[in-house]
XYZ file of C-alpha atoms in Angstrom:
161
model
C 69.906 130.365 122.071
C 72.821 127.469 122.062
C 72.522 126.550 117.819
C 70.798 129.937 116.463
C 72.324 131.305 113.748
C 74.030 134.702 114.998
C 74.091 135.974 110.934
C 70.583 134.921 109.688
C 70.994 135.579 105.845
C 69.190 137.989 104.107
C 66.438 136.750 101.643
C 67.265 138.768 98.316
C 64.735 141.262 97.690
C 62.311 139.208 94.505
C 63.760 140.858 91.033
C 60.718 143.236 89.456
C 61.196 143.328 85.669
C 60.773 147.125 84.391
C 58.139 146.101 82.241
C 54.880 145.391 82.853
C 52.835 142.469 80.857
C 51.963 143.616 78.249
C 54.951 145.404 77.255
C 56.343 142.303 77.832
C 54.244 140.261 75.400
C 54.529 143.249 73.200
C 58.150 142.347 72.773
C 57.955 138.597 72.689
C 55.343 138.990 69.641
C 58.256 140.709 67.907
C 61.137 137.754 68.132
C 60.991 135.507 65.060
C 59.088 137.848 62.797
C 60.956 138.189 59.263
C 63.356 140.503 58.520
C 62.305 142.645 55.677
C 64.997 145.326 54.084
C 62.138 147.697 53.290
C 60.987 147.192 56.711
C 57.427 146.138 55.849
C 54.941 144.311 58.541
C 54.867 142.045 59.370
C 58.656 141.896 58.877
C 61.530 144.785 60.511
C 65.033 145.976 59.754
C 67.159 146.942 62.555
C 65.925 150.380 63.149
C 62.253 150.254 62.134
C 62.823 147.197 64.978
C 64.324 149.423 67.368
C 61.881 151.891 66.712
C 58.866 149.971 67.803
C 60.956 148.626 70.576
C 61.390 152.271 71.565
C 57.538 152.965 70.956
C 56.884 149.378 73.386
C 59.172 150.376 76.626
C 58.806 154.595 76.240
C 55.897 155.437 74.349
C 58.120 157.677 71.920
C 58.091 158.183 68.298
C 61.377 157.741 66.283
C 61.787 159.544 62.962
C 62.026 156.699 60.023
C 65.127 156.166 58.227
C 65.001 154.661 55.220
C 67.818 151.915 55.294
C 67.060 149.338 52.227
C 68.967 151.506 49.657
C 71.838 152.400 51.632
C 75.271 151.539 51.213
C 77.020 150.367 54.198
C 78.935 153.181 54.666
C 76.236 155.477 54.522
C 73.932 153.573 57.067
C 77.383 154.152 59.345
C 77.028 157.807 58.487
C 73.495 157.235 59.458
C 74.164 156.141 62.751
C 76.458 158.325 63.682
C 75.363 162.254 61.965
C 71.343 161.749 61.919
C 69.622 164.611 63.516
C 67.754 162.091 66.025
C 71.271 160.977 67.525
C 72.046 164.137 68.717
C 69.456 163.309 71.442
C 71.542 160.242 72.180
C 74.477 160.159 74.826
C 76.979 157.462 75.034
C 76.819 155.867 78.226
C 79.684 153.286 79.541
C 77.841 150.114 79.569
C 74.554 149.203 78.605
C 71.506 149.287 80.249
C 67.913 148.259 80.220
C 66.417 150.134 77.366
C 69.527 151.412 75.479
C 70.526 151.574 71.778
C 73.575 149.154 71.129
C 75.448 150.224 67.559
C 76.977 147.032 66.246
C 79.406 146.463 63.889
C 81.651 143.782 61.559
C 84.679 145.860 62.763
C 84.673 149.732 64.344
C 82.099 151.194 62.148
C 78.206 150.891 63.191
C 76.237 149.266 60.645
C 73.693 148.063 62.964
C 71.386 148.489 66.314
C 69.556 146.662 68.539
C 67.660 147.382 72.054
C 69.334 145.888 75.239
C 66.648 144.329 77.348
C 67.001 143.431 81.222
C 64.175 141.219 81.358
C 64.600 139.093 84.679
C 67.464 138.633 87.012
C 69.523 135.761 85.107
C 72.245 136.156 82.797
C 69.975 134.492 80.141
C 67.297 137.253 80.697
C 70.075 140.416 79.596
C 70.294 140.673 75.898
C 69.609 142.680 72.466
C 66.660 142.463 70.746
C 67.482 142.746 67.181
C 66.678 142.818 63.660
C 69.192 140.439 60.883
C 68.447 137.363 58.623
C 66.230 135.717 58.783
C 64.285 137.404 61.983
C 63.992 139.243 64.717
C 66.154 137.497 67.946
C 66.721 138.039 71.019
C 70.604 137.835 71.596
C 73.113 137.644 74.191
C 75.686 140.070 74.150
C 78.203 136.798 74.132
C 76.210 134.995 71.394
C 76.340 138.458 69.393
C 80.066 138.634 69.459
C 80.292 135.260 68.786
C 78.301 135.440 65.619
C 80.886 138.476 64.729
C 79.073 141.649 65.639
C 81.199 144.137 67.881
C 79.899 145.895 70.323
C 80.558 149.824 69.059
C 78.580 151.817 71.625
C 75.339 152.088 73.912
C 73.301 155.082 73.752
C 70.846 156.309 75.831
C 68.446 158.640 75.304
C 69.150 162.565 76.762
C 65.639 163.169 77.510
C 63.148 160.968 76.182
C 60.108 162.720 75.664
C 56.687 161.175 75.304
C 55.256 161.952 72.064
């Protein structure tokens, strides 16, 4: 047919988020609540934050780790000898779901939860606990604010709990 188009393009597939509704308004609930060193509700520090983020996307229970009263070399230590990361594997870059260990310089002092939540640049970030609440980050905006990118972890074999 004289004017057809030999190479009709192919209509992208629609983008399904992993989560479903309510996980997703789960984790919108959580961005701007306070940050609280003693990790008290209705306020989080980073890992009682990661935790529930854990408990929203995978239904499984984190042990608690008592942060408040640590120095920050031994919330590094933390990170990186607690029994729970031994269930942990580094992975190469991170994906939807994954711990990110941030840090001032090459040390983890902190972690968040990257989130794929859409198909946009804008809608791939870490959800994370710091001063004065709970945001939802790009990875850019997070190294612009000085936090380094140490390491993404993903879990060896999540088990429901």
């Amino acid at each position: 047919v004289p004017g057809a188009d030999l190479h009709p393009r192919r209509v992208p597939d629609p983008v399904v988020s992993p989560l479903d509704p309510g996980q997703l308004a789960a984790l919108q609930a959580l961005v701007g609540a306070p940050y609280d060193a003693r990790d008290r509700r209705p306020g989080f520090h980073c890992w009682g934050l990661f935790r529930e983020v854990q408990r929203i996307l995978f239904e499984v229970d984190l042990p608690e780790v008592d942060i408040a009263e640590m120095s920050v070399r031994a919330r590094a230590r933390a990170f990186t000898t607690a029994p729970e990361r031994r269930r942990w594997q580094r992975i190469a870059a991170p994906r939807h779901g994954c711990a990110v260990l941030l840090g001032r310089r090459d040390v983890p002092i902190h972690i968040g939860c990257y989130l794929e939540l859409g198909p946009l640049p804008c809608d791939r970030g870490v959800i994370h606990a710091a001063r004065p609440a709970v945001s939802f980050d790009s990875l850019a905006h997070l190294e612009f604010a000085g936090w380094r990118m140490i390491a993404c972890l993903e879990r060896a074999c999540p088990e429901r709990t």
